[in-house]
Tab-separated table of N, CA and C in Angstrom:
chain	number	residue	atom	x	y	z
X	290	MET	N	-25.928	5.361	0.385
X	290	MET	CA	-24.556	4.906	0.287
X	290	MET	C	-24.157	4.246	1.607
X	291	LYS	N	-23.541	3.117	1.502
X	291	LYS	CA	-23.076	2.370	2.661
X	291	LYS	C	-21.785	2.993	3.172
X	292	ARG	N	-21.660	3.166	4.483
X	292	ARG	CA	-20.461	3.755	5.089
X	292	ARG	C	-19.710	2.697	5.881
X	293	HIS	N	-18.406	2.798	5.854
X	293	HIS	CA	-17.532	1.922	6.629
X	293	HIS	C	-16.655	2.809	7.498
X	294	GLN	N	-16.523	2.455	8.737
X	294	GLN	CA	-15.696	3.230	9.649
X	294	GLN	C	-14.565	2.350	10.167
X	295	TYR	N	-13.386	2.918	10.272
X	295	TYR	CA	-12.214	2.188	10.729
X	295	TYR	C	-11.621	2.902	11.928
X	296	GLU	N	-11.154	2.130	12.881
X	296	GLU	CA	-10.548	2.703	14.069
X	296	GLU	C	-9.265	1.963	14.390
X	297	LEU	N	-8.271	2.702	14.781
X	297	LEU	CA	-7.027	2.118	15.249
X	297	LEU	C	-6.344	3.127	16.145
X	298	SER	N	-5.294	2.690	16.781
X	298	SER	CA	-4.508	3.563	17.643
X	298	SER	C	-3.078	3.601	17.135
X	299	VAL	N	-2.490	4.770	17.201
X	299	VAL	CA	-1.074	4.947	16.923
X	299	VAL	C	-0.461	5.490	18.209
X	300	GLU	N	0.484	4.736	18.768
X	300	GLU	CA	1.100	5.123	20.035
X	300	GLU	C	2.589	5.369	19.842
X	301	TRP	N	3.034	6.548	20.165
X	301	TRP	CA	4.440	6.895	20.083
X	301	TRP	C	5.199	6.173	21.187
X	302	THR	N	6.282	5.511	20.829
X	302	THR	CA	7.102	4.782	21.805
X	302	THR	C	8.526	5.324	21.835
X	303	GLY	N	8.726	6.510	21.294
X	303	GLY	CA	10.074	7.027	21.085
X	303	GLY	C	10.575	8.062	22.064
X	304	ASN	N	9.913	8.239	23.202
X	304	ASN	CA	10.425	9.189	24.189
X	304	ASN	C	11.671	8.602	24.832
X	305	GLU	N	12.799	9.261	24.625
X	305	GLU	CA	14.064	8.769	25.162
X	305	GLU	C	14.464	9.498	26.441
X	306	GLY	N	13.484	10.077	27.113
X	306	GLY	CA	13.748	10.710	28.402
X	306	GLY	C	13.542	12.214	28.428
X	307	ASN	N	13.643	12.844	27.287
X	307	ASN	CA	13.475	14.301	27.235
X	307	ASN	C	12.311	14.725	26.359
X	308	GLY	N	11.462	13.792	25.972
X	308	GLY	CA	10.352	14.124	25.095
X	308	GLY	C	10.841	14.730	23.797
X	309	THR	N	10.133	15.731	23.321
X	309	THR	CA	10.494	16.379	22.053
X	309	THR	C	11.239	17.695	22.314
X	310	LEU	N	12.217	17.617	23.190
X	310	LEU	CA	13.013	18.786	23.549
X	310	LEU	C	13.562	19.489	22.308
X	311	ASP	N	14.082	18.721	21.361
X	311	ASP	CA	14.509	19.260	20.071
X	311	ASP	C	14.378	18.151	19.029
X	312	TYR	N	14.651	18.472	17.779
X	312	TYR	CA	14.400	17.550	16.668
X	312	TYR	C	15.149	16.229	16.793
X	313	LYS	N	16.308	16.242	17.406
X	313	LYS	CA	17.104	15.027	17.513
X	313	LYS	C	17.016	14.376	18.896
X	314	SER	N	16.193	14.880	19.785
X	314	SER	CA	16.132	14.349	21.147
X	314	SER	C	15.184	13.163	21.309
X	315	TYR	N	14.496	12.785	20.267
X	315	TYR	CA	13.528	11.684	20.360
X	315	TYR	C	13.620	10.814	19.122
X	316	ASN	N	13.183	9.562	19.269
X	316	ASN	CA	13.118	8.741	18.067
X	316	ASN	C	11.685	8.679	17.578
X	317	ARG	N	11.525	8.213	16.375
X	317	ARG	CA	10.223	8.260	15.701
X	317	ARG	C	9.449	6.953	15.823
X	318	ASN	N	9.876	6.062	16.672
X	318	ASN	CA	9.235	4.757	16.789
X	318	ASN	C	7.822	4.869	17.353
X	319	HIS	N	6.969	4.021	16.828
X	319	HIS	CA	5.579	3.985	17.261
X	319	HIS	C	4.998	2.612	16.956
X	320	LYS	N	3.837	2.359	17.495
X	320	LYS	CA	3.150	1.115	17.164
X	320	LYS	C	1.733	1.435	16.737
X	321	ILE	N	1.252	0.611	15.820
X	321	ILE	CA	-0.100	0.752	15.282
X	321	ILE	C	-0.880	-0.454	15.763
X	322	LEU	N	-2.008	-0.192	16.410
X	322	LEU	CA	-2.815	-1.263	16.977
X	322	LEU	C	-4.275	-1.094	16.566
X	323	ALA	N	-4.938	-2.201	16.351
X	323	ALA	CA	-6.378	-2.185	16.092
X	323	ALA	C	-6.994	-3.320	16.900
X	324	GLU	N	-8.086	-3.025	17.554
X	324	GLU	CA	-8.752	-4.020	18.381
X	324	GLU	C	-9.113	-5.250	17.560
X	325	GLY	N	-8.792	-6.410	18.126
X	325	GLY	CA	-9.122	-7.664	17.466
X	325	GLY	C	-8.088	-8.148	16.468
X	326	LYS	N	-7.048	-7.355	16.215
X	326	LYS	CA	-5.993	-7.774	15.283
X	326	LYS	C	-4.974	-8.611	16.040
X	327	TYR	N	-4.299	-9.500	15.333
X	327	TYR	CA	-3.403	-10.454	15.981
X	327	TYR	C	-2.137	-9.823	16.545
X	328	ALA	N	-1.680	-8.738	15.991
X	328	ALA	CA	-0.428	-8.148	16.450
X	328	ALA	C	-0.386	-6.677	16.084
X	329	GLU	N	0.538	-6.002	16.682
X	329	GLU	CA	0.739	-4.596	16.353
X	329	GLU	C	1.743	-4.481	15.217
X	330	ILE	N	1.708	-3.362	14.530
X	330	ILE	CA	2.690	-3.044	13.502
X	330	ILE	C	3.669	-2.071	14.133
X	331	MET	N	4.941	-2.400	14.057
X	331	MET	CA	5.968	-1.520	14.606
X	331	MET	C	6.406	-0.557	13.509
X	332	GLY	N	6.268	0.727	13.784
X	332	GLY	CA	6.575	1.723	12.781
X	332	GLY	C	7.585	2.745	13.254
X	333	SER	N	8.062	3.516	12.308
X	333	SER	CA	8.980	4.607	12.572
X	333	SER	C	8.858	5.583	11.403
X	334	ALA	N	9.740	6.544	11.349
X	334	ALA	CA	9.793	7.453	10.209
X	334	ALA	C	10.754	6.880	9.172
X	335	ASP	N	10.702	7.416	7.979
X	335	ASP	CA	11.687	7.093	6.961
X	335	ASP	C	13.072	7.436	7.521
X	336	PRO	N	14.097	6.651	7.213
X	336	PRO	CA	15.431	6.960	7.733
X	336	PRO	C	15.916	8.374	7.391
X	337	ASP	N	15.468	8.940	6.276
X	337	ASP	CA	15.848	10.309	5.926
X	337	ASP	C	15.305	11.330	6.923
X	338	PHE	N	14.309	10.902	7.721
X	338	PHE	CA	13.711	11.780	8.726
X	338	PHE	C	13.980	11.248	10.129
X	339	LEU	N	15.155	10.635	10.284
X	339	LEU	CA	15.665	10.122	11.559
X	339	LEU	C	14.900	8.915	12.081
X	340	GLY	N	14.307	8.152	11.180
X	340	GLY	CA	13.570	6.963	11.574
X	340	GLY	C	14.421	5.705	11.569
X	341	ASP	N	13.834	4.644	12.092
X	341	ASP	CA	14.469	3.330	12.181
X	341	ASP	C	14.188	2.583	10.887
X	342	LYS	N	15.230	2.300	10.124
X	342	LYS	CA	15.060	1.662	8.811
X	342	LYS	C	14.541	0.229	8.907
X	343	THR	N	14.555	-0.364	10.093
X	343	THR	CA	14.072	-1.739	10.241
X	343	THR	C	12.570	-1.806	10.497
X	344	LYS	N	11.929	-0.653	10.615
X	344	LYS	CA	10.492	-0.612	10.879
X	344	LYS	C	9.756	0.016	9.689
X	345	TYR	N	8.494	-0.323	9.555
X	345	TYR	CA	7.681	0.273	8.491
X	345	TYR	C	7.436	1.743	8.792
X	346	ASN	N	7.482	2.553	7.739
X	346	ASN	CA	7.167	3.971	7.901
X	346	ASN	C	5.825	4.260	7.231
X	347	PRO	N	5.228	5.424	7.469
X	347	PRO	CA	3.921	5.727	6.878
X	347	PRO	C	3.908	5.622	5.357
X	348	GLU	N	5.022	5.966	4.722
X	348	GLU	CA	5.082	5.887	3.267
X	348	GLU	C	5.035	4.436	2.798
X	349	ASP	N	5.722	3.534	3.516
X	349	ASP	CA	5.641	2.100	3.212
X	349	ASP	C	4.203	1.616	3.321
X	350	LEU	N	3.542	2.021	4.397
X	350	LEU	CA	2.184	1.550	4.649
X	350	LEU	C	1.200	2.119	3.627
X	351	PHE	N	1.420	3.350	3.199
X	351	PHE	CA	0.573	3.955	2.171
X	351	PHE	C	0.696	3.176	0.866
X	352	LEU	N	1.936	2.915	0.448
X	352	LEU	CA	2.173	2.157	-0.779
X	352	LEU	C	1.596	0.748	-0.668
X	353	SER	N	1.778	0.109	0.481
X	353	SER	CA	1.242	-1.249	0.654
X	353	SER	C	-0.283	-1.242	0.631
X	354	SER	N	-0.907	-0.186	1.126
X	354	SER	CA	-2.369	-0.088	1.083
X	354	SER	C	-2.874	-0.028	-0.349
X	355	ILE	N	-2.210	0.745	-1.176
X	355	ILE	CA	-2.602	0.834	-2.589
X	355	ILE	C	-2.438	-0.529	-3.261
X	356	ALA	N	-1.279	-1.155	-3.057
X	356	ALA	CA	-0.994	-2.436	-3.714
X	356	ALA	C	-1.939	-3.536	-3.231
X	357	ALA	N	-2.198	-3.587	-1.936
X	357	ALA	CA	-3.067	-4.638	-1.394
X	357	ALA	C	-4.511	-4.450	-1.839
X	358	CYS	N	-4.997	-3.214	-1.838
X	358	CYS	CA	-6.369	-2.958	-2.272
X	358	CYS	C	-6.535	-3.340	-3.743
X	359	HIS	N	-5.564	-2.967	-4.553
X	359	HIS	CA	-5.616	-3.329	-5.974
X	359	HIS	C	-5.649	-4.846	-6.140
X	360	MET	N	-4.775	-5.542	-5.421
X	360	MET	CA	-4.719	-6.997	-5.520
X	360	MET	C	-6.061	-7.622	-5.139
X	361	LEU	N	-6.647	-7.160	-4.054
X	361	LEU	CA	-7.915	-7.747	-3.598
X	361	LEU	C	-9.035	-7.521	-4.609
X	362	TRP	N	-9.089	-6.328	-5.206
X	362	TRP	CA	-10.088	-6.079	-6.242
X	362	TRP	C	-9.806	-6.917	-7.488
X	363	PHE	N	-8.545	-7.016	-7.864
X	363	PHE	CA	-8.170	-7.810	-9.027
X	363	PHE	C	-8.588	-9.270	-8.837
X	364	LEU	N	-8.278	-9.839	-7.688
X	364	LEU	CA	-8.654	-11.234	-7.422
X	364	LEU	C	-10.172	-11.416	-7.464
X	365	HIS	N	-10.898	-10.457	-6.910
X	365	HIS	CA	-12.360	-10.512	-6.946
X	365	HIS	C	-12.866	-10.491	-8.393
X	366	LEU	N	-12.341	-9.573	-9.185
X	366	LEU	CA	-12.778	-9.470	-10.576
X	366	LEU	C	-12.407	-10.721	-11.367
X	367	CYS	N	-11.244	-11.276	-11.106
X	367	CYS	CA	-10.856	-12.515	-11.790
X	367	CYS	C	-11.816	-13.641	-11.441
X	368	SER	N	-12.157	-13.762	-10.179
X	368	SER	CA	-13.082	-14.836	-9.805
X	368	SER	C	-14.442	-14.633	-10.463
X	369	SER	N	-14.879	-13.385	-10.591
X	369	SER	CA	-16.161	-13.094	-11.251
X	369	SER	C	-16.125	-13.402	-12.738
X	370	HIS	N	-14.955	-13.311	-13.354
X	370	HIS	CA	-14.794	-13.565	-14.787
X	370	HIS	C	-14.238	-14.948	-15.081
X	371	LYS	N	-14.244	-15.807	-14.075
X	371	LYS	CA	-13.795	-17.202	-14.237
X	371	LYS	C	-12.328	-17.311	-14.667
X	372	ILE	N	-11.527	-16.361	-14.200
X	372	ILE	CA	-10.091	-16.416	-14.434
X	372	ILE	C	-9.466	-16.971	-13.162
X	373	ILE	N	-8.754	-18.057	-13.309
X	373	ILE	CA	-8.185	-18.738	-12.148
X	373	ILE	C	-6.758	-18.228	-11.928
X	374	VAL	N	-6.597	-17.443	-10.859
X	374	VAL	CA	-5.283	-16.937	-10.489
X	374	VAL	C	-4.634	-17.949	-9.559
X	375	ILE	N	-3.415	-18.328	-9.886
X	375	ILE	CA	-2.663	-19.303	-9.098
X	375	ILE	C	-1.701	-18.597	-8.142
X	376	ALA	N	-1.131	-17.485	-8.574
X	376	ALA	CA	-0.169	-16.748	-7.752
X	376	ALA	C	-0.207	-15.275	-8.132
X	377	TYR	N	0.140	-14.421	-7.163
X	377	TYR	CA	0.132	-12.972	-7.379
X	377	TYR	C	1.228	-12.367	-6.506
X	378	LEU	N	2.096	-11.590	-7.114
X	378	LEU	CA	3.145	-10.874	-6.400
X	378	LEU	C	3.277	-9.506	-7.037
X	379	ASP	N	3.240	-8.459	-6.235
X	379	ASP	CA	3.387	-7.102	-6.764
X	379	ASP	C	4.600	-6.446	-6.110
X	380	ASN	N	5.554	-6.051	-6.916
X	380	ASN	CA	6.700	-5.282	-6.441
X	380	ASN	C	6.416	-3.813	-6.758
X	381	ALA	N	5.611	-3.209	-5.909
X	381	ALA	CA	5.138	-1.844	-6.123
X	381	ALA	C	6.225	-0.828	-5.807
X	382	THR	N	6.178	0.296	-6.523
X	382	THR	CA	7.102	1.395	-6.266
X	382	THR	C	6.306	2.697	-6.186
X	383	GLY	N	6.838	3.638	-5.450
X	383	GLY	CA	6.196	4.937	-5.334
X	383	GLY	C	7.235	6.032	-5.245
X	384	VAL	N	6.846	7.226	-5.663
X	384	VAL	CA	7.729	8.386	-5.599
X	384	VAL	C	7.039	9.450	-4.756
X	385	MET	N	7.731	9.886	-3.713
X	385	MET	CA	7.254	11.004	-2.902
X	385	MET	C	8.206	12.168	-3.128
X	386	GLU	N	7.653	13.323	-3.410
X	386	GLU	CA	8.478	14.510	-3.615
X	386	GLU	C	8.358	15.406	-2.401
X	387	GLU	N	9.508	15.805	-1.898
X	387	GLU	CA	9.552	16.672	-0.728
X	387	GLU	C	9.646	18.121	-1.195
X	388	ALA	N	8.839	18.979	-0.616
X	388	ALA	CA	8.823	20.398	-0.956
X	388	ALA	C	9.884	21.143	-0.139
X	389	PRO	N	10.248	22.349	-0.560
X	389	PRO	CA	11.258	23.126	0.175
X	389	PRO	C	10.908	23.354	1.653
X	390	ASN	N	9.617	23.425	1.977
X	390	ASN	CA	9.234	23.660	3.367
X	390	ASN	C	9.207	22.382	4.208
X	391	GLY	N	9.580	21.241	3.606
X	391	GLY	CA	9.623	19.975	4.337
X	391	GLY	C	8.391	19.110	4.163
X	392	SER	N	7.313	19.677	3.641
X	392	SER	CA	6.126	18.857	3.374
X	392	SER	C	6.402	18.022	2.122
X	393	GLY	N	5.493	17.175	1.791
X	393	GLY	CA	5.686	16.372	0.594
X	393	GLY	C	4.416	15.654	0.206
X	394	LYS	N	4.480	14.994	-0.929
X	394	LYS	CA	3.331	14.207	-1.377
X	394	LYS	C	3.799	13.170	-2.376
X	395	PHE	N	3.049	12.096	-2.444
X	395	PHE	CA	3.303	11.099	-3.469
X	395	PHE	C	2.863	11.671	-4.805
X	396	THR	N	3.680	11.468	-5.816
X	396	THR	CA	3.362	11.955	-7.155
X	396	THR	C	3.207	10.811	-8.148
X	397	LYS	N	3.661	9.621	-7.749
X	397	LYS	CA	3.595	8.503	-8.675
X	397	LYS	C	3.619	7.193	-7.895
X	398	VAL	N	2.791	6.274	-8.325
X	398	VAL	CA	2.841	4.893	-7.844
X	398	VAL	C	2.753	3.991	-9.057
X	399	MET	N	3.618	2.992	-9.097
X	399	MET	CA	3.621	2.003	-10.171
X	399	MET	C	3.413	0.636	-9.531
X	400	LEU	N	2.344	-0.018	-9.931
X	400	LEU	CA	2.098	-1.392	-9.500
X	400	LEU	C	2.636	-2.317	-10.571
X	401	ASN	N	3.363	-3.327	-10.144
X	401	ASN	CA	4.023	-4.262	-11.054
X	401	ASN	C	3.605	-5.696	-10.727
X	402	PRO	N	2.316	-5.995	-10.838
X	402	PRO	CA	1.872	-7.333	-10.463
X	402	PRO	C	2.382	-8.412	-11.413
X	403	GLN	N	2.878	-9.465	-10.810
X	403	GLN	CA	3.278	-10.667	-11.550
X	403	GLN	C	2.242	-11.721	-11.205
X	404	VAL	N	1.447	-12.072	-12.197
X	404	VAL	CA	0.291	-12.943	-11.980
X	404	VAL	C	0.488	-14.247	-12.737
X	405	LYS	N	0.150	-15.343	-12.096
X	405	LYS	CA	0.122	-16.640	-12.775
X	405	LYS	C	-1.323	-17.100	-12.812
X	406	VAL	N	-1.773	-17.460	-14.017
X	406	VAL	CA	-3.132	-17.957	-14.202
X	406	VAL	C	-3.088	-19.407	-14.666
X	407	ALA	N	-4.233	-20.060	-14.610
X	407	ALA	CA	-4.287	-21.494	-14.902
X	407	ALA	C	-4.144	-21.825	-16.383
X	408	LYS	N	-4.640	-20.950	-17.275
X	408	LYS	CA	-4.635	-21.252	-18.708
X	408	LYS	C	-4.180	-20.042	-19.512
X	409	GLU	N	-3.537	-20.305	-20.629
X	409	GLU	CA	-3.068	-19.232	-21.497
X	409	GLU	C	-4.228	-18.367	-21.998
X	410	SER	N	-5.375	-18.960	-22.205
X	410	SER	CA	-6.543	-18.221	-22.696
X	410	SER	C	-7.041	-17.173	-21.689
X	411	MET	N	-6.552	-17.210	-20.482
X	411	MET	CA	-6.978	-16.267	-19.438
X	411	MET	C	-6.080	-15.037	-19.354
X	412	ILE	N	-4.944	-15.051	-20.012
X	412	ILE	CA	-3.940	-13.997	-19.854
X	412	ILE	C	-4.472	-12.626	-20.278
X	413	GLN	N	-5.046	-12.525	-21.462
X	413	GLN	CA	-5.482	-11.218	-21.968
X	413	GLN	C	-6.526	-10.585	-21.050
X	414	LYS	N	-7.531	-11.335	-20.681
X	414	LYS	CA	-8.581	-10.777	-19.816
X	414	LYS	C	-8.011	-10.414	-18.451
X	415	ALA	N	-7.117	-11.228	-17.933
X	415	ALA	CA	-6.488	-10.916	-16.642
X	415	ALA	C	-5.766	-9.581	-16.726
X	416	ASN	N	-5.016	-9.363	-17.800
X	416	ASN	CA	-4.309	-8.084	-17.951
X	416	ASN	C	-5.285	-6.910	-18.016
X	417	GLU	N	-6.404	-7.090	-18.713
X	417	GLU	CA	-7.412	-6.034	-18.829
X	417	GLU	C	-8.043	-5.704	-17.480
X	418	LEU	N	-8.169	-6.691	-16.625
X	418	LEU	CA	-8.853	-6.482	-15.345
X	418	LEU	C	-8.069	-5.602	-14.373
X	419	HIS	N	-6.787	-5.371	-14.652
X	419	HIS	CA	-6.028	-4.465	-13.785
X	419	HIS	C	-6.584	-3.047	-13.860
X	420	GLN	N	-6.971	-2.611	-15.049
X	420	GLN	CA	-7.556	-1.276	-15.186
X	420	GLN	C	-8.876	-1.183	-14.417
X	421	GLU	N	-9.686	-2.228	-14.516
X	421	GLU	CA	-10.967	-2.246	-13.795
X	421	GLU	C	-10.730	-2.258	-12.297
X	422	ALA	N	-9.767	-3.047	-11.843
X	422	ALA	CA	-9.445	-3.094	-10.411
X	422	ALA	C	-9.005	-1.715	-9.930
X	423	GLY	N	-8.241	-1.012	-10.761
X	423	GLY	CA	-7.811	0.333	-10.409
X	423	GLY	C	-8.967	1.302	-10.249
X	424	LYS	N	-10.013	1.104	-11.025
X	424	LYS	CA	-11.205	1.961	-10.918
X	424	LYS	C	-12.035	1.625	-9.691
X	425	MET	N	-11.934	0.405	-9.200
X	425	MET	CA	-12.743	-0.049	-8.069
X	425	MET	C	-12.054	0.135	-6.718
X	426	CYS	N	-10.739	0.186	-6.709
X	426	CYS	CA	-9.954	0.212	-5.470
X	426	CYS	C	-10.266	1.446	-4.628
X	427	PHE	N	-10.670	1.211	-3.398
X	427	PHE	CA	-11.018	2.300	-2.476
X	427	PHE	C	-9.833	3.230	-2.224
X	428	ILE	N	-8.668	2.657	-2.068
X	428	ILE	CA	-7.487	3.458	-1.754
X	428	ILE	C	-7.061	4.264	-2.985
X	429	ALA	N	-7.021	3.624	-4.146
X	429	ALA	CA	-6.654	4.338	-5.373
X	429	ALA	C	-7.624	5.484	-5.640
X	430	ASN	N	-8.897	5.271	-5.362
X	430	ASN	CA	-9.890	6.321	-5.568
X	430	ASN	C	-9.722	7.484	-4.599
X	431	SER	N	-8.948	7.290	-3.547
X	431	SER	CA	-8.699	8.337	-2.563
X	431	SER	C	-7.419	9.115	-2.845
X	432	CYS	N	-6.704	8.736	-3.879
X	432	CYS	CA	-5.432	9.383	-4.216
X	432	CYS	C	-5.651	10.516	-5.210
X	433	ASN	N	-4.780	11.524	-5.143
X	433	ASN	CA	-4.883	12.658	-6.076
X	433	ASN	C	-3.840	12.583	-7.191
X	434	PHE	N	-3.400	11.386	-7.518
X	434	PHE	CA	-2.457	11.170	-8.611
X	434	PHE	C	-2.833	9.862	-9.294
X	435	ASP	N	-2.395	9.705	-10.522
X	435	ASP	CA	-2.679	8.472	-11.257
X	435	ASP	C	-1.770	7.350	-10.785
X	436	ILE	N	-2.310	6.175	-10.791
X	436	ILE	CA	-1.548	4.977	-10.466
X	436	ILE	C	-1.350	4.219	-11.769
X	437	GLU	N	-0.121	3.837	-12.034
X	437	GLU	CA	0.197	3.112	-13.262
X	437	GLU	C	0.266	1.624	-12.978
X	438	TYR	N	-0.051	0.837	-13.998
X	438	TYR	CA	-0.067	-0.621	-13.878
X	438	TYR	C	0.840	-1.213	-14.938
X	439	ASN	N	1.710	-2.089	-14.499
X	439	ASN	CA	2.634	-2.763	-15.404
X	439	ASN	C	2.577	-4.270	-15.102
X	440	PRO	N	1.464	-4.920	-15.472
X	440	PRO	CA	1.316	-6.340	-15.114
X	440	PRO	C	2.090	-7.266	-16.041
X	441	THR	N	2.510	-8.367	-15.478
X	441	THR	CA	3.075	-9.476	-16.229
X	441	THR	C	2.255	-10.705	-15.866
X	442	THR	N	1.624	-11.320	-16.854
X	442	THR	CA	0.790	-12.465	-16.579
X	442	THR	C	1.302	-13.651	-17.385
X	443	THR	N	1.480	-14.760	-16.682
X	443	THR	CA	1.946	-15.987	-17.301
X	443	THR	C	1.061	-17.147	-16.840
X	444	ILE	N	1.280	-18.303	-17.454
X	444	ILE	CA	0.536	-19.487	-16.997
X	444	ILE	C	1.381	-20.210	-15.960
X	445	ASN	N	0.698	-20.957	-15.128
X	445	ASN	CA	1.346	-21.674	-14.032
X	445	ASN	C	2.287	-22.729	-14.554
């Protein structure tokens, strides 16, 4: 089996002078960096956990990882099946449930890809390939919940 290793750094930038003296004494801002990447990602916590709503939070990035991995597999499968995709947009949604002790987990993700293909004859197969992409996606295969697909495919 072929192995892939990924490395990045997450650096907390939220020390406001007193470190983590108490829960409200620091902000949750951080940056995500990977060697050779063009820029850093500015992150924070979800606003419900005292984060900066203008920055990406881990839950945003988790959902985007699922959606992006699915899209990349879908595009690959379409190219292998001679389906010409002209445009792809996914307005993905996810539900995270918080437990009484403050922990939580995602329980549902819905991918809503809006796909434009070159010919009407490609629509049915394109819709079918979402299930196959879901089986191939590295991120989806790492999740402990089902991911639902609600594709809309039209011609350009």
